[in-house]
XYZ file of C-alpha atoms in Angstrom:
527
model
C -22.852 -47.128 20.421
C -23.757 -43.386 19.572
C -24.065 -42.242 16.332
C -21.961 -38.767 15.753
C -23.674 -36.591 13.620
C -21.839 -34.200 10.728
C -20.329 -31.181 11.340
C -23.352 -28.754 9.462
C -21.126 -26.818 6.767
C -22.696 -23.584 7.518
C -21.428 -23.627 11.421
C -18.415 -22.414 9.738
C -19.295 -18.949 10.756
C -16.345 -16.477 11.581
C -17.760 -14.324 14.135
C -16.270 -10.762 12.359
C -15.911 -9.377 15.479
C -12.893 -11.185 16.187
C -10.802 -9.690 12.909
C -10.792 -6.523 15.159
C -9.338 -7.697 17.840
C -7.395 -10.859 16.239
C -3.427 -10.561 16.728
C -1.562 -13.679 16.312
C 0.901 -14.120 13.723
C -0.362 -15.624 10.868
C 3.239 -16.135 9.239
C 2.965 -13.945 6.354
C 3.685 -9.777 6.138
C 1.072 -9.626 3.639
C -1.343 -11.799 4.952
C -0.913 -10.281 8.879
C -0.964 -6.690 6.168
C -4.167 -8.245 4.783
C -5.472 -8.274 7.887
C -5.356 -5.179 9.236
C -7.293 -3.636 6.425
C -9.953 -6.239 6.615
C -10.916 -5.118 9.827
C -9.926 -1.437 8.826
C -13.179 -2.391 6.521
C -15.424 -4.596 8.567
C -14.958 -1.588 10.627
C -16.051 1.330 8.855
C -19.230 -0.373 6.656
C -20.717 -1.391 9.870
C -19.724 0.839 12.595
C -18.929 3.843 11.210
C -18.827 7.298 13.210
C -21.659 10.333 12.464
C -19.571 13.188 11.592
C -15.310 13.959 13.700
C -17.044 14.636 17.263
C -18.250 11.095 17.339
C -15.345 9.385 16.423
C -13.439 10.542 18.925
C -15.198 9.835 21.340
C -15.084 6.357 20.054
C -11.202 6.900 20.141
C -10.764 7.523 23.676
C -13.859 5.258 24.597
C -13.771 1.910 22.812
C -16.263 -0.487 22.882
C -15.837 -3.830 24.448
C -15.336 -6.111 22.296
C -19.126 -7.769 23.186
C -20.778 -4.598 22.229
C -19.217 -4.767 19.494
C -20.501 -8.768 19.516
C -23.804 -7.346 19.506
C -23.123 -4.653 16.811
C -22.208 -7.482 14.208
C -24.643 -10.279 15.047
C -27.041 -9.510 12.416
C -24.964 -9.315 9.371
C -22.027 -11.731 11.073
C -24.274 -13.944 8.447
C -23.437 -12.751 5.492
C -19.842 -13.905 6.397
C -19.761 -17.809 6.117
C -16.521 -19.580 4.218
C -18.821 -22.400 3.677
C -22.140 -22.692 2.691
C -23.350 -25.162 0.053
C -27.190 -23.054 -0.371
C -26.404 -19.236 -0.209
C -23.982 -15.959 -0.655
C -20.086 -17.420 0.997
C -17.945 -14.258 1.980
C -16.514 -12.829 -1.074
C -17.663 -16.429 -3.125
C -19.142 -16.305 -5.947
C -22.875 -16.624 -5.179
C -24.668 -18.994 -8.429
C -20.849 -20.769 -9.739
C -21.342 -23.856 -11.358
C -18.409 -26.029 -12.088
C -14.914 -24.505 -13.012
C -11.255 -25.096 -12.381
C -10.648 -27.084 -9.311
C -6.941 -25.594 -7.747
C -5.758 -25.813 -4.213
C -5.734 -23.023 -1.703
C -2.054 -22.515 -1.309
C -3.290 -20.120 -4.931
C -5.192 -18.309 -2.806
C -1.454 -16.319 -2.339
C -0.635 -13.950 -4.380
C 3.346 -15.045 -4.354
C 2.390 -18.879 -5.402
C 4.082 -20.694 -8.696
C 2.279 -21.140 -11.360
C 1.174 -23.750 -13.780
C 4.159 -22.623 -16.601
C 6.443 -22.922 -13.554
C 6.037 -25.644 -11.794
C 5.383 -27.197 -15.012
C 9.092 -26.069 -16.037
C 10.493 -26.779 -11.828
C 11.166 -23.474 -11.747
C 9.440 -22.305 -8.231
C 12.996 -21.934 -6.467
C 12.206 -19.379 -3.982
C 9.063 -19.941 -3.340
C 8.441 -24.179 -3.342
C 5.000 -24.966 -3.779
C 3.375 -27.351 -2.081
C 3.802 -24.760 1.341
C 0.148 -24.073 2.990
C -1.225 -26.878 1.273
C -4.951 -26.197 4.072
C -5.301 -23.247 6.099
C -8.363 -23.168 8.668
C -11.205 -20.772 8.329
C -9.768 -18.052 9.784
C -6.689 -17.734 7.492
C -9.209 -18.792 4.498
C -10.542 -15.455 5.093
C -7.803 -12.941 4.815
C -5.690 -14.928 1.718
C -9.470 -14.887 -0.184
C -9.811 -10.947 1.135
C -6.348 -10.798 0.300
C -6.235 -11.894 -2.919
C -9.388 -9.960 -4.170
C -7.997 -7.048 -2.859
C -4.759 -6.877 -5.067
C -5.310 -9.373 -7.338
C -2.888 -8.608 -10.482
C -4.085 -10.244 -14.531
C -4.385 -13.919 -13.339
C -4.179 -14.718 -17.444
C -7.290 -14.137 -20.229
C -10.593 -13.112 -18.149
C -9.146 -13.334 -14.733
C -9.956 -10.082 -12.707
C -6.772 -7.631 -11.577
C -8.091 -5.614 -8.224
C -10.244 -2.028 -7.928
C -6.803 -0.546 -7.231
C -5.439 -2.409 -9.691
C -2.585 -6.197 -9.187
C -0.322 -4.757 -5.654
C -1.813 -1.785 -4.995
C -0.261 -0.557 -3.097
C -2.247 0.350 1.003
C -1.686 3.164 3.753
C -2.494 3.242 6.887
C -2.003 6.141 9.597
C -0.665 4.599 13.184
C -1.439 7.027 16.078
C 0.068 9.585 16.868
C 0.643 9.036 21.121
C 3.322 6.046 22.238
C 1.243 3.419 23.118
C -1.220 3.631 21.125
C -3.632 0.404 21.098
C -4.587 -2.505 18.517
C -8.361 -0.515 18.802
C -6.579 3.307 17.817
C -4.534 1.919 15.290
C -7.611 0.443 13.704
C -10.223 2.898 14.907
C -8.318 5.733 13.227
C -8.526 5.057 9.407
C -11.823 4.601 9.845
C -13.745 7.536 8.022
C -16.625 9.596 9.426
C -20.067 9.079 7.510
C -19.833 12.763 6.038
C -16.516 12.290 4.937
C -17.686 9.147 2.845
C -20.676 11.266 2.116
C -17.886 14.780 1.272
C -15.996 12.692 -0.761
C -18.586 10.494 -2.817
C -21.108 12.286 -3.336
C -24.460 10.221 -3.828
C -22.676 7.103 -4.628
C -22.724 7.413 -0.318
C -25.792 6.128 0.833
C -26.963 3.971 3.863
C -26.302 1.176 5.099
C -29.566 0.000 5.815
C -30.340 -4.054 5.451
C -32.076 -3.030 2.547
C -28.271 -2.466 1.080
C -26.104 -5.099 2.414
C -26.898 -6.454 -1.054
C -25.446 -3.299 -2.585
C -21.952 -3.032 -0.399
C -21.419 -6.883 -0.527
C -20.601 -7.863 -3.892
C -21.063 -11.775 -2.965
C -24.208 -11.279 -2.199
C -25.963 -10.835 -5.434
C -24.910 -13.258 -8.751
C -21.949 -11.409 -10.609
C -21.921 -9.461 -12.797
C -19.439 -11.724 -16.126
C -17.131 -9.621 -17.772
C -17.598 -11.929 -21.268
C -18.392 -8.672 -23.461
C -17.268 -5.180 -22.906
C -19.926 -3.025 -21.602
C -20.531 -4.920 -18.438
C -17.343 -2.785 -16.566
C -18.742 -1.564 -13.470
C -18.115 2.328 -12.742
C -18.205 4.983 -9.890
C -21.983 5.155 -10.397
C -22.628 2.315 -10.420
C -21.702 1.370 -6.809
C -22.510 1.739 -3.402
C -19.327 3.699 -1.791
C -18.693 0.934 1.109
C -18.728 -1.748 -1.735
C -14.982 -0.301 -2.768
C -13.542 -1.985 0.688
C -15.076 -5.381 -0.815
C -14.161 -5.272 -4.594
C -14.927 -8.578 -5.857
C -12.744 -9.051 -9.182
C -11.962 -13.004 -8.772
C -14.717 -15.757 -9.744
C -13.583 -17.874 -6.974
C -15.888 -21.376 -4.468
C -14.042 -22.823 -1.731
C -14.640 -26.334 -1.932
C -16.963 -28.079 1.317
C -16.486 -31.652 -0.444
C -12.031 -31.865 0.359
C -11.675 -30.694 4.007
C -10.070 -32.620 5.980
C -8.532 -32.516 10.035
C -5.455 -31.536 10.865
C -2.719 -27.990 11.895
C -3.793 -24.512 10.129
C -0.460 -24.008 7.918
C -0.428 -21.193 7.986
C -1.114 -19.991 11.824
C -0.607 -23.709 13.494
C -3.736 -24.087 15.247
C -6.017 -26.916 15.028
C -9.113 -26.974 12.831
C -11.616 -29.820 12.142
C -12.626 -28.556 8.614
C -9.149 -27.655 7.263
C -9.999 -25.654 4.126
C -7.440 -27.552 0.914
C -9.498 -26.628 -2.720
C -11.244 -23.580 -4.208
C -13.040 -24.104 -7.712
C -12.420 -20.390 -9.944
C -13.510 -19.446 -13.475
C -12.722 -16.870 -15.410
C -14.352 -13.361 -16.326
C -15.675 -11.912 -12.951
C -16.991 -8.067 -11.979
C -14.753 -5.919 -13.826
C -13.782 -3.111 -11.753
C -13.155 1.024 -13.704
C -9.686 2.159 -13.475
C -11.842 5.277 -12.401
C -13.573 4.377 -9.176
C -11.762 5.892 -6.192
C -10.153 2.998 -3.048
C -10.779 5.358 -0.291
C -6.992 3.355 1.349
C -5.021 3.481 -2.146
C -2.730 6.975 -2.679
C -2.986 7.547 -7.061
C -1.483 9.540 -9.530
C -3.300 11.381 -12.004
C -1.722 11.115 -15.929
C -1.508 13.638 -18.369
C -5.029 12.601 -19.802
C -6.508 13.572 -16.757
C -6.574 9.264 -15.717
C -6.275 8.054 -12.242
C -4.397 5.063 -11.434
C -4.126 3.761 -7.303
C 0.061 3.487 -6.677
C 1.414 0.208 -7.121
C 3.910 -1.121 -4.715
C 8.321 -1.050 -6.416
C 10.569 -2.732 -7.090
C 13.326 -1.859 -4.486
C 9.804 -0.484 -1.636
C 9.384 2.647 -1.700
C 11.464 5.830 -0.622
C 11.648 9.185 0.346
C 11.043 10.188 -3.276
C 7.239 8.559 -2.837
C 6.995 9.825 0.417
C 5.769 13.521 -0.333
C 2.859 12.059 -2.792
C 1.227 9.964 -0.511
C 1.810 11.676 2.675
C 0.609 15.403 1.394
C 0.412 16.157 -2.465
C 3.435 15.704 -4.945
C 3.329 17.884 -7.220
C 7.315 17.242 -8.630
C 7.850 16.710 -12.478
C 9.257 13.337 -11.030
C 5.236 12.748 -9.552
C 3.084 14.754 -10.927
C -0.385 14.622 -9.895
C -0.070 12.068 -7.301
C -2.142 12.128 -4.486
C -2.567 10.956 -0.422
C -5.260 8.277 0.322
C -8.776 9.924 1.431
C -8.553 8.234 5.377
C -4.639 9.855 5.194
C -6.277 13.295 3.829
C -9.150 12.773 6.786
C -6.610 12.610 8.951
C -5.762 15.790 8.178
C -8.952 17.143 9.366
C -8.180 14.446 12.750
C -5.128 16.446 12.884
C -6.512 19.695 13.408
C -9.104 19.367 15.919
C -7.680 16.078 18.220
C -3.884 15.591 17.439
C -1.653 19.475 17.726
C 0.131 18.529 20.457
C 1.503 15.839 19.010
C 1.894 16.612 15.029
C 4.804 15.246 13.721
C 3.972 11.720 16.386
C 1.476 10.107 13.212
C 3.239 7.591 10.410
C 1.804 5.974 8.122
C 2.418 2.855 7.219
C 2.293 1.384 3.250
C 2.180 -1.733 2.255
C 1.487 -3.553 -0.903
C 3.017 -6.178 -3.755
C 6.088 -5.679 -6.109
C 4.778 -7.018 -8.984
C 5.816 -7.490 -12.915
C 2.673 -8.452 -14.792
C 1.344 -12.291 -13.280
C 4.735 -12.522 -11.322
C 5.297 -11.333 -7.379
C 8.910 -9.624 -7.019
C 8.481 -9.321 -3.051
C 6.066 -7.310 -0.402
C 6.615 -4.695 1.826
C 6.077 -2.592 4.440
C 7.271 0.686 5.624
C 6.749 3.354 7.813
C 7.388 7.392 7.194
C 6.897 9.449 9.053
C 3.239 11.965 8.963
C 3.755 15.272 9.652
C 0.360 17.758 9.875
C 0.792 21.672 10.002
C -1.819 24.411 9.730
C -2.909 25.504 6.458
C -0.652 28.676 5.047
C 3.241 26.393 6.953
C 1.529 23.719 4.973
C 1.994 26.395 1.626
C 6.364 26.796 2.843
C 6.559 23.407 4.036
C 5.129 21.407 1.228
C 7.300 24.287 -0.713
C 10.906 23.586 0.569
C 10.655 19.480 0.330
C 9.370 20.037 -2.893
C 12.689 22.046 -3.714
C 14.379 19.165 -1.521
C 13.183 16.326 -3.821
C 13.740 18.759 -7.650
C 17.597 17.877 -6.196
C 17.895 15.425 -5.626
C 16.742 13.932 -8.231
C 19.166 15.470 -10.118
C 22.089 14.400 -7.553
C 21.087 10.691 -8.435
C 20.600 11.514 -12.678
C 23.427 12.825 -12.371
C 25.749 9.944 -9.615
C 24.329 7.387 -12.336
C 25.041 8.940 -15.429
C 28.882 10.084 -14.032
C 29.251 6.468 -12.457
C 27.829 4.989 -15.570
C 30.960 6.950 -17.744
C 33.325 5.837 -14.898
C 33.287 2.035 -15.879
C 32.981 2.500 -19.639
C 34.993 4.039 -22.811
C 31.923 4.625 -24.998
C 28.956 4.981 -21.553
C 26.407 6.632 -24.346
C 26.505 2.716 -26.754
C 26.294 0.601 -23.380
C 22.352 -0.183 -22.320
C 20.852 -0.053 -18.709
C 20.174 2.417 -16.411
C 22.444 1.172 -13.997
C 19.723 1.147 -11.679
C 21.303 -0.365 -8.241
C 22.833 3.477 -8.260
C 20.097 5.303 -8.537
C 18.388 2.975 -6.063
C 21.892 3.034 -2.869
C 21.494 6.357 -3.818
C 18.151 7.160 -2.227
C 18.824 4.485 0.473
C 21.483 6.407 2.344
C 20.547 9.454 2.073
C 16.553 8.573 3.525
C 18.267 9.108 6.737
C 19.644 12.705 6.260
C 16.165 13.511 4.200
C 14.174 12.601 6.819
C 16.204 14.912 9.914
C 16.497 17.309 7.736
C 12.015 17.206 7.193
C 11.726 16.824 10.434
C 14.251 20.444 11.068
C 12.402 21.883 8.190
C 8.622 21.240 10.377
C 9.650 21.932 13.667
C 11.708 25.699 12.194
C 8.866 26.379 9.192
C 8.248 29.926 10.374
C 11.857 31.362 12.206
C 13.354 34.185 9.394
C 16.576 32.933 7.311
C 15.255 28.244 8.563
C 13.899 28.154 5.218
C 17.491 28.635 3.798
C 19.922 27.641 5.497
C 18.564 24.186 5.664
C 18.073 24.766 1.343
C 22.239 24.967 2.886
C 22.478 21.658 5.057
C 20.654 19.403 1.979
C 22.615 20.696 -1.036
C 25.855 19.607 1.971
C 24.680 16.838 2.299
C 23.770 15.898 -1.578
C 27.381 16.718 -2.031
C 29.425 14.838 0.163
C 27.064 11.545 -0.157
C 27.144 11.797 -4.594
C 30.828 11.800 -4.215
C 31.290 9.698 -1.641
C 29.356 6.069 -3.903
C 30.678 7.973 -7.088
C 34.565 6.741 -5.195
C 32.990 3.060 -4.184
C 31.122 2.940 -7.456
C 33.460 3.922 -9.776
C 37.194 2.406 -7.970
C 35.310 -0.776 -6.397
C 32.543 -1.497 -9.858
C 33.040 -3.096 -13.041
C 35.587 -0.442 -14.120
C 37.133 -1.081 -18.209
C 40.776 -0.949 -17.678
C 39.998 0.719 -15.121
C 41.176 3.596 -16.813
C 41.815 6.196 -13.912
C 41.968 9.758 -16.679
C 38.856 8.393 -17.275
C 37.542 8.295 -13.395
C 39.385 12.079 -12.803
C 37.342 13.076 -15.664
C 33.725 11.601 -14.637
C 34.183 13.199 -10.715
C 35.062 16.322 -12.236
C 32.009 16.824 -14.352
C 30.008 14.765 -11.573
C 31.697 18.276 -9.327
C 30.391 20.329 -11.764
C 26.690 18.596 -11.513
C 26.890 18.844 -8.559
C 27.520 22.607 -8.388
C 25.923 24.002 -11.504
C 22.362 21.967 -11.797
C 19.609 24.879 -11.867
C 17.815 22.761 -8.866
C 20.692 22.236 -6.711
C 22.049 25.971 -7.891
C 18.398 26.681 -5.948
C 18.989 25.374 -2.940
C 22.800 25.537 -2.334
C 22.287 29.749 -2.896
C 25.430 31.634 -3.057
C 28.143 29.591 -3.246
C 29.945 29.461 -5.861
C 30.660 24.988 -5.422
C 33.881 24.781 -7.284
C 34.904 24.021 -3.457
C 34.122 21.017 -1.801
C 34.584 21.588 2.382
C 36.374 19.141 3.809
C 34.177 16.958 6.227
C 31.194 18.207 3.546
């Protein structure tokens, strides 16, 4: 009888070229997005062009898969998933012992131990994703290490904090290829050097231990002073940051169908081990794919996903630069800022057609409430036009903030006899306002971008935006005031609150800025 030799565990190495060409459904939006980010990281790290001219040549004449496989072959060994004798992708090199966890715990929204004990896993059930193939496991590992929230004492968050917002550029051409959708987010080496200075070094074989953290022992963080600072890190390390101490379990493999993508595998991964106090990254490490906010003390923080998702109030900061008081100090991701250079040189005829793909978890501390994936227009103008455009849009946003504040305030007065003593922010009113005015806002933004150089265009559009805000506020007030939980439906109180709303919409300084010379007391019919 022929005896079959056991499959060597080290054969479980992913061909990383496949990641850049693989478009199979992974069953979850967070994994789909993480795969896109992982593919960008691979191209950025191992195939980065020298300058923008080199970048554009490869954008138009992409290498085929065979050429990419050839170029990635020397580093493919670093992406082994199960290698008991050496480095393994996104895993602690020297981990001993550790707490065993089911493989589903790599997913950020998997119920934790207390949730399971209290039988509170109502919406995300236990038992799913109990066995996954090596490809899906690689993406799950990358997603956890990149987006990791706090996981308890010593279980570190990702380099950008828990649930960071990632922003990727989508090409302006209709029918852009999968390669172009990835490559447009790859930065030339010259851009990295300008952004990171001495922190960005070469990518010679001797640099891989500085770039890929699983090739060296973890700098454990039981004590203060163990943080990673920008001066300690190769710029490309930022794409591969590894805060969690994890080692996949090679003793619990099994054959069957992957519960993520459905493929059959003889070596499905079912379990891993983990310890706390992994690499601890300082907040000053700036990831090239995320926008950041600078606080009054000058400290920078990656913008996170938020409840209800992003709205147009967030758009200006993550796509250009927003200096409105409500979003002071927001700056776009480096990859978005670099697109402005690319657009100047190569996409002038399609300046208004690119888009911004934004995704991230909305986290409540350690709990994932939702994963949001949204797209916004990405507008590119020349420097002179951009200043004027930016100034006008900021006045629109200030006016919109004032309008939604007034709406929320007077809906509360319409509902409650003693509104000031009622707790709660009526966030549902604000969320509905932003959702209902979203389409109108971007329609006006498109008009502004096309007409910005025409005399009088901004003034005309300002008045149009003021009318739209008036219309939506009054319409939404009527809906909320009459259909909401108003105490005793006191019509005198409701009418009084509406009159206050009308007055505020006409007298608020931010709204007066855009309404021009109109006295505003008489709301035009049909507006």
